[in-house]
Amino acid sequence: MSTGRSKLSWRTAAAVAAASAVIGIGAWSAVGEEPAGPRLDTRAERIMYGRETRQFDTLEQLVGSTPYIVKATVTDIQPGRSVGDAESGGVEQARDVTLAVEVKYKKALLPSTLVVEEWGWDSEGAGYQVENVAWSKVGDKGYYFLTKSSAADRYKLINTQGRALETSDGMLELSADPDSDLATYFNGWTSVDLAGQIMYLLRPENSDQLQTVPQAPAAPTASMTAPAAEDGTEEPYPDDSVDDGSEPSASPTS
């Protein structure tokens, strides 16, 4: 595993977030046969950075801009679809995270079970997480701010700020950058606090408090496609990564 600093290019970010072409998802074959694709890491070994298409500073913006909001528990995780090609920045494979929905705050007609795509693995099966969105684990429970994925019957986080997990003491573990305005906004909140605020904001009489943050244009600017400048620091690694240079492991997920 390389220890050089990694940046998620605009093309790779676009493939990860929105590409619709399915290249293939078969990483495993019948018992006794060689795997049909790369062996997949059981944990994220590095963190990739992209450029958000929108950024939220308050809960009013997050709730107002998100089509689907649920409280749910992770019940299963499996390798998902692959997208991209060498010309667009490489092939990336998603993780299919199954959620058992406990509360539907927005869009009550949602099914009771949802599959959310999270990223991911690269073309060699090396695991990475995007920004602060650590890989989900079975048993995770929390609040998911979702939109439709480009894949049929799949959802994705509205952006990397769109998940707030419950901790064992009832507090919140955010996927937002801990130094962001949104993380500051949530400072000291419990799970009960968040549930109450979501329900408050979704009452019809409070709709004027909601704000919508528009999505940035899909076409990249020159600054978006330019390579990230090297700053001399090493690439960050997820908290549970060993970063021991080992080969990808043979298990599809943890």
mmCIF file of C-alpha atoms in Angstrom:
data_model
loop_
_atom_site.group_PDB
_atom_site.id
_atom_site.type_symbol
_atom_site.label_atom_id
_atom_site.label_comp_id
_atom_site.label_asym_id
_atom_site.label_seq_id
_atom_site.Cartn_x
_atom_site.Cartn_y
_atom_site.Cartn_z
ATOM 1 C CA MET A 1 0.000 0.000 0.000
ATOM 2 C CA SER A 2 1.485 3.292 -1.035
ATOM 3 C CA THR A 3 2.121 5.863 1.648
ATOM 4 C CA GLY A 4 2.047 8.820 -0.744
ATOM 5 C CA ARG A 5 -0.667 11.396 -0.189
ATOM 6 C CA SER A 6 -3.823 10.545 -2.187
ATOM 7 C CA LYS A 7 -6.323 12.972 -3.639
ATOM 8 C CA LEU A 8 -9.597 11.953 -5.254
ATOM 9 C CA SER A 9 -9.643 13.487 -8.726
ATOM 10 C CA TRP A 10 -12.765 15.142 -10.073
ATOM 11 C CA ARG A 11 -13.246 12.292 -12.531
ATOM 12 C CA THR A 12 -12.910 9.638 -9.839
ATOM 13 C CA ALA A 13 -15.208 11.563 -7.507
ATOM 14 C CA ALA A 14 -17.782 11.847 -10.259
ATOM 15 C CA ALA A 15 -17.586 8.131 -10.971
ATOM 16 C CA VAL A 16 -17.885 7.294 -7.300
ATOM 17 C CA ALA A 17 -20.797 9.631 -6.696
ATOM 18 C CA ALA A 18 -22.896 9.483 -9.814
ATOM 19 C CA ALA A 19 -21.776 7.215 -12.664
ATOM 20 C CA SER A 20 -24.454 4.915 -14.007
ATOM 21 C CA ALA A 21 -22.436 2.442 -16.053
ATOM 22 C CA VAL A 22 -22.143 -0.905 -14.283
ATOM 23 C CA ILE A 23 -18.872 -2.585 -15.166
ATOM 24 C CA GLY A 24 -19.376 -5.677 -12.982
ATOM 25 C CA ILE A 25 -19.625 -6.759 -9.370
ATOM 26 C CA GLY A 26 -18.454 -10.365 -9.417
ATOM 27 C CA ALA A 27 -15.441 -10.539 -7.144
ATOM 28 C CA TRP A 28 -16.026 -14.105 -5.977
ATOM 29 C CA SER A 29 -16.570 -17.409 -7.735
ATOM 30 C CA ALA A 30 -17.724 -20.859 -6.698
ATOM 31 C CA VAL A 31 -15.971 -22.720 -3.867
ATOM 32 C CA GLY A 32 -12.659 -24.138 -4.994
ATOM 33 C CA GLU A 33 -12.231 -21.740 -7.922
ATOM 34 C CA GLU A 34 -10.014 -18.707 -8.223
ATOM 35 C CA PRO A 35 -11.738 -15.379 -7.525
ATOM 36 C CA ALA A 36 -13.056 -13.698 -10.687
ATOM 37 C CA GLY A 37 -11.834 -10.254 -9.629
ATOM 38 C CA PRO A 38 -9.544 -8.548 -7.131
ATOM 39 C CA ARG A 39 -9.483 -9.631 -3.504
ATOM 40 C CA LEU A 40 -11.122 -6.967 -1.385
ATOM 41 C CA ASP A 41 -9.713 -5.327 1.747
ATOM 42 C CA THR A 42 -11.750 -5.858 4.896
ATOM 43 C CA ARG A 43 -11.064 -2.310 6.076
ATOM 44 C CA ALA A 44 -10.300 1.081 4.608
ATOM 45 C CA GLU A 45 -6.547 1.564 4.425
ATOM 46 C CA ARG A 46 -6.530 5.212 3.336
ATOM 47 C CA ILE A 47 -8.708 8.316 3.116
ATOM 48 C CA MET A 48 -9.565 9.904 -0.224
ATOM 49 C CA TYR A 49 -10.514 13.551 -0.658
ATOM 50 C CA GLY A 50 -12.795 15.088 -3.254
ATOM 51 C CA ARG A 51 -14.635 18.358 -3.692
ATOM 52 C CA GLU A 52 -18.183 18.516 -2.354
ATOM 53 C CA THR A 53 -20.901 19.528 -4.798
ATOM 54 C CA ARG A 54 -22.568 21.329 -1.882
ATOM 55 C CA GLN A 55 -21.738 22.140 1.718
ATOM 56 C CA PHE A 56 -24.110 22.495 4.678
ATOM 57 C CA ASP A 57 -23.476 24.773 7.639
ATOM 58 C CA THR A 58 -26.697 24.196 9.619
ATOM 59 C CA LEU A 59 -29.311 21.523 10.229
ATOM 60 C CA GLU A 60 -31.867 23.776 8.512
ATOM 61 C CA GLN A 61 -29.815 23.525 5.316
ATOM 62 C CA LEU A 62 -29.210 19.792 5.654
ATOM 63 C CA VAL A 63 -32.875 18.947 6.286
ATOM 64 C CA GLY A 64 -34.129 21.386 3.656
ATOM 65 C CA SER A 65 -31.839 20.002 0.936
ATOM 66 C CA THR A 66 -32.217 16.274 1.670
ATOM 67 C CA PRO A 67 -34.964 14.260 -0.083
ATOM 68 C CA TYR A 68 -34.978 11.312 2.360
ATOM 69 C CA ILE A 69 -34.219 11.292 6.091
ATOM 70 C CA VAL A 70 -34.364 8.112 8.186
ATOM 71 C CA LYS A 71 -33.171 6.640 11.434
ATOM 72 C CA ALA A 72 -31.931 3.134 10.753
ATOM 73 C CA THR A 73 -29.645 0.265 11.747
ATOM 74 C CA VAL A 74 -27.069 -1.427 9.504
ATOM 75 C CA THR A 75 -28.000 -5.096 9.104
ATOM 76 C CA ASP A 76 -25.746 -6.278 6.266
ATOM 77 C CA ILE A 77 -22.811 -5.179 4.106
ATOM 78 C CA GLN A 78 -21.836 -6.722 0.763
ATOM 79 C CA PRO A 79 -19.633 -5.829 -2.213
ATOM 80 C CA GLY A 80 -21.619 -3.701 -4.654
ATOM 81 C CA ARG A 81 -21.359 -2.516 -8.232
ATOM 82 C CA SER A 82 -18.255 -1.291 -10.015
ATOM 83 C CA VAL A 83 -18.152 1.955 -11.981
ATOM 84 C CA GLY A 84 -15.701 3.879 -14.101
ATOM 85 C CA ASP A 85 -12.877 2.957 -16.441
ATOM 86 C CA ALA A 86 -9.221 3.790 -16.912
ATOM 87 C CA GLU A 87 -10.001 6.876 -18.986
ATOM 88 C CA SER A 88 -12.250 8.397 -16.302
ATOM 89 C CA GLY A 89 -9.863 7.827 -13.410
ATOM 90 C CA GLY A 90 -10.100 4.090 -12.759
ATOM 91 C CA VAL A 91 -12.609 1.464 -11.680
ATOM 92 C CA GLU A 92 -14.127 1.866 -8.212
ATOM 93 C CA GLN A 93 -16.306 -0.678 -6.393
ATOM 94 C CA ALA A 94 -19.029 0.271 -3.926
ATOM 95 C CA ARG A 95 -20.081 -1.362 -0.678
ATOM 96 C CA ASP A 96 -23.815 -2.110 -0.409
ATOM 97 C CA VAL A 97 -24.931 -1.182 3.118
ATOM 98 C CA THR A 98 -28.374 -2.535 4.044
ATOM 99 C CA LEU A 99 -30.390 -0.395 6.463
ATOM 100 C CA ALA A 100 -33.381 -1.525 8.512
ATOM 101 C CA VAL A 101 -35.430 1.668 8.805
ATOM 102 C CA GLU A 102 -36.796 2.504 12.248
ATOM 103 C CA VAL A 103 -38.171 6.008 11.626
ATOM 104 C CA LYS A 104 -38.989 7.740 8.327
ATOM 105 C CA TYR A 105 -38.737 11.472 8.933
ATOM 106 C CA LYS A 106 -38.988 12.564 5.321
ATOM 107 C CA LYS A 107 -40.757 10.608 2.536
ATOM 108 C CA ALA A 108 -42.858 8.166 4.551
ATOM 109 C CA LEU A 109 -43.413 5.949 1.476
ATOM 110 C CA LEU A 110 -39.835 4.692 1.597
ATOM 111 C CA PRO A 111 -39.471 0.908 1.995
ATOM 112 C CA SER A 112 -38.572 -0.467 5.418
ATOM 113 C CA THR A 113 -35.243 -1.749 4.066
ATOM 114 C CA LEU A 114 -32.858 0.425 2.059
ATOM 115 C CA VAL A 115 -29.516 -0.268 0.401
ATOM 116 C CA VAL A 116 -27.057 2.621 0.614
ATOM 117 C CA GLU A 117 -23.903 2.719 -1.498
ATOM 118 C CA GLU A 118 -20.684 3.690 0.244
ATOM 119 C CA TRP A 119 -17.138 3.741 -1.105
ATOM 120 C CA GLY A 120 -15.160 1.745 -1.556
ATOM 121 C CA TRP A 121 -12.475 -0.345 -3.204
ATOM 122 C CA ASP A 122 -10.176 0.604 -6.035
ATOM 123 C CA SER A 123 -9.444 -1.579 -9.058
ATOM 124 C CA GLU A 124 -6.900 -3.584 -7.049
ATOM 125 C CA GLY A 125 -9.311 -4.257 -4.172
ATOM 126 C CA ALA A 126 -7.601 -1.790 -1.836
ATOM 127 C CA GLY A 127 -10.100 -0.247 0.580
ATOM 128 C CA TYR A 128 -10.542 3.490 1.046
ATOM 129 C CA GLN A 129 -13.020 5.793 2.750
ATOM 130 C CA VAL A 130 -14.139 9.141 1.334
ATOM 131 C CA GLU A 131 -13.478 12.130 3.600
ATOM 132 C CA ASN A 132 -14.781 11.393 7.140
ATOM 133 C CA VAL A 133 -17.335 8.774 6.075
ATOM 134 C CA ALA A 134 -15.810 5.778 7.879
ATOM 135 C CA TRP A 135 -16.886 2.354 6.628
ATOM 136 C CA SER A 136 -20.178 1.213 8.072
ATOM 137 C CA LYS A 137 -20.338 -1.808 10.366
ATOM 138 C CA VAL A 138 -23.223 -4.164 11.040
ATOM 139 C CA GLY A 139 -24.996 -2.828 14.121
ATOM 140 C CA ASP A 140 -24.344 0.859 13.389
ATOM 141 C CA LYS A 141 -27.435 2.898 14.233
ATOM 142 C CA GLY A 142 -28.135 6.499 13.458
ATOM 143 C CA TYR A 143 -29.554 9.156 11.174
ATOM 144 C CA TYR A 144 -29.080 9.022 7.416
ATOM 145 C CA PHE A 145 -29.662 11.990 5.101
ATOM 146 C CA LEU A 146 -30.104 10.361 1.709
ATOM 147 C CA THR A 147 -30.714 10.925 -1.965
ATOM 148 C CA LYS A 148 -31.143 8.452 -4.825
ATOM 149 C CA SER A 149 -28.018 6.868 -6.265
ATOM 150 C CA SER A 150 -27.572 6.499 -10.010
ATOM 151 C CA ALA A 151 -27.971 2.736 -9.508
ATOM 152 C CA ALA A 152 -31.493 1.320 -9.491
ATOM 153 C CA ASP A 153 -32.960 0.731 -6.024
ATOM 154 C CA ARG A 154 -29.915 2.234 -4.322
ATOM 155 C CA TYR A 155 -29.449 5.344 -2.190
ATOM 156 C CA LYS A 156 -26.430 7.392 -1.122
ATOM 157 C CA LEU A 157 -25.641 10.059 1.461
ATOM 158 C CA ILE A 158 -26.633 13.560 0.333
ATOM 159 C CA ASN A 159 -22.938 14.407 0.779
ATOM 160 C CA THR A 160 -20.161 13.391 3.154
ATOM 161 C CA GLN A 161 -21.921 15.299 5.965
ATOM 162 C CA GLY A 162 -25.046 13.156 5.695
ATOM 163 C CA ARG A 163 -24.644 10.613 8.506
ATOM 164 C CA ALA A 164 -24.894 10.935 12.288
ATOM 165 C CA LEU A 165 -24.405 7.692 14.218
ATOM 166 C CA GLU A 166 -25.463 7.085 17.807
ATOM 167 C CA THR A 167 -22.672 6.346 20.245
ATOM 168 C CA SER A 168 -22.985 4.086 23.283
ATOM 169 C CA ASP A 169 -23.633 7.096 25.534
ATOM 170 C CA GLY A 170 -26.380 8.503 23.307
ATOM 171 C CA MET A 171 -24.243 11.198 21.708
ATOM 172 C CA LEU A 172 -23.611 11.646 17.979
ATOM 173 C CA GLU A 173 -20.690 10.639 15.778
ATOM 174 C CA LEU A 174 -20.853 12.794 12.656
ATOM 175 C CA SER A 175 -19.494 12.044 9.206
ATOM 176 C CA ALA A 176 -18.979 15.794 8.738
ATOM 177 C CA ASP A 177 -15.504 17.283 9.015
ATOM 178 C CA PRO A 178 -15.020 17.883 12.765
ATOM 179 C CA ASP A 179 -13.739 21.393 11.994
ATOM 180 C CA SER A 180 -16.721 22.317 9.817
ATOM 181 C CA ASP A 181 -19.487 24.757 10.700
ATOM 182 C CA LEU A 182 -21.991 21.887 10.690
ATOM 183 C CA ALA A 183 -19.990 19.928 13.273
ATOM 184 C CA THR A 184 -19.826 23.044 15.440
ATOM 185 C CA TYR A 185 -23.587 23.454 15.043
ATOM 186 C CA PHE A 186 -24.111 19.898 16.354
ATOM 187 C CA ASN A 187 -21.662 20.301 19.232
ATOM 188 C CA GLY A 188 -23.010 18.675 22.406
ATOM 189 C CA TRP A 189 -26.141 17.279 20.779
ATOM 190 C CA THR A 190 -27.526 13.882 21.733
ATOM 191 C CA SER A 191 -29.432 11.495 19.491
ATOM 192 C CA VAL A 192 -32.648 12.606 21.176
ATOM 193 C CA ASP A 193 -31.789 16.256 20.460
ATOM 194 C CA LEU A 194 -31.314 15.547 16.757
ATOM 195 C CA ALA A 195 -34.541 13.555 16.445
ATOM 196 C CA GLY A 196 -36.474 16.358 18.109
ATOM 197 C CA GLN A 197 -34.962 19.046 15.899
ATOM 198 C CA ILE A 198 -35.637 17.096 12.694
ATOM 199 C CA MET A 199 -39.289 16.617 13.643
ATOM 200 C CA TYR A 200 -39.582 20.280 14.632
ATOM 201 C CA LEU A 201 -38.192 21.516 11.314
ATOM 202 C CA LEU A 202 -40.457 19.204 9.300
ATOM 203 C CA ARG A 203 -43.649 20.544 10.827
ATOM 204 C CA PRO A 204 -45.578 22.510 8.164
ATOM 205 C CA GLU A 205 -45.654 25.653 10.293
ATOM 206 C CA ASN A 206 -41.835 25.651 10.478
ATOM 207 C CA SER A 207 -41.154 25.123 6.777
ATOM 208 C CA ASP A 208 -40.011 28.744 6.416
ATOM 209 C CA GLN A 209 -36.963 27.889 8.545
ATOM 210 C CA LEU A 210 -35.703 25.333 6.025
ATOM 211 C CA GLN A 211 -33.069 26.355 3.495
ATOM 212 C CA THR A 212 -32.054 24.664 0.262
ATOM 213 C CA VAL A 213 -28.416 24.597 -0.791
ATOM 214 C CA PRO A 214 -28.204 24.154 -4.581
ATOM 215 C CA GLN A 215 -25.907 21.573 -6.070
ATOM 216 C CA ALA A 216 -22.861 22.925 -7.871
ATOM 217 C CA PRO A 217 -22.819 22.589 -11.686
ATOM 218 C CA ALA A 218 -21.701 19.192 -12.922
ATOM 219 C CA ALA A 219 -19.160 20.629 -15.359
ATOM 220 C CA PRO A 220 -15.739 20.952 -13.679
ATOM 221 C CA THR A 221 -13.779 24.162 -13.597
ATOM 222 C CA ALA A 222 -10.056 24.303 -14.274
ATOM 223 C CA SER A 223 -9.362 24.514 -10.547
ATOM 224 C CA MET A 224 -11.446 21.384 -9.933
ATOM 225 C CA THR A 225 -9.563 19.281 -12.482
ATOM 226 C CA ALA A 226 -6.097 20.557 -11.586
ATOM 227 C CA PRO A 227 -3.982 18.085 -9.579
ATOM 228 C CA ALA A 228 -3.960 18.752 -5.857
ATOM 229 C CA ALA A 229 -0.831 20.495 -4.677
ATOM 230 C CA GLU A 230 1.540 18.428 -2.582
ATOM 231 C CA ASP A 231 1.953 19.893 0.886
ATOM 232 C CA GLY A 232 4.664 17.585 2.161
ATOM 233 C CA THR A 233 2.426 15.708 4.576
ATOM 234 C CA GLU A 234 1.705 12.004 4.521
ATOM 235 C CA GLU A 235 -1.649 10.638 3.488
ATOM 236 C CA PRO A 236 -4.050 10.236 6.428
ATOM 237 C CA TYR A 237 -5.272 6.772 7.332
ATOM 238 C CA PRO A 238 -8.488 5.649 9.012
ATOM 239 C CA ASP A 239 -8.273 5.110 12.760
ATOM 240 C CA ASP A 240 -8.461 1.296 12.512
ATOM 241 C CA SER A 241 -6.025 0.954 9.603
ATOM 242 C CA VAL A 242 -2.814 -0.929 10.257
ATOM 243 C CA ASP A 243 -1.074 0.640 7.229
ATOM 244 C CA ASP A 244 1.383 -2.254 7.231
ATOM 245 C CA GLY A 245 1.778 -2.542 3.478
ATOM 246 C CA SER A 246 -0.052 -5.857 3.412
ATOM 247 C CA GLU A 247 -1.867 -7.165 0.372
ATOM 248 C CA PRO A 248 -5.647 -6.833 0.202
ATOM 249 C CA SER A 249 -7.292 -9.535 2.292
ATOM 250 C CA ALA A 250 -9.503 -12.312 0.968
ATOM 251 C CA SER A 251 -12.682 -11.303 2.783
ATOM 252 C CA PRO A 252 -15.192 -9.052 1.024
ATOM 253 C CA THR A 253 -16.100 -7.039 4.107
ATOM 254 C CA SER A 254 -15.792 -6.934 7.884
#
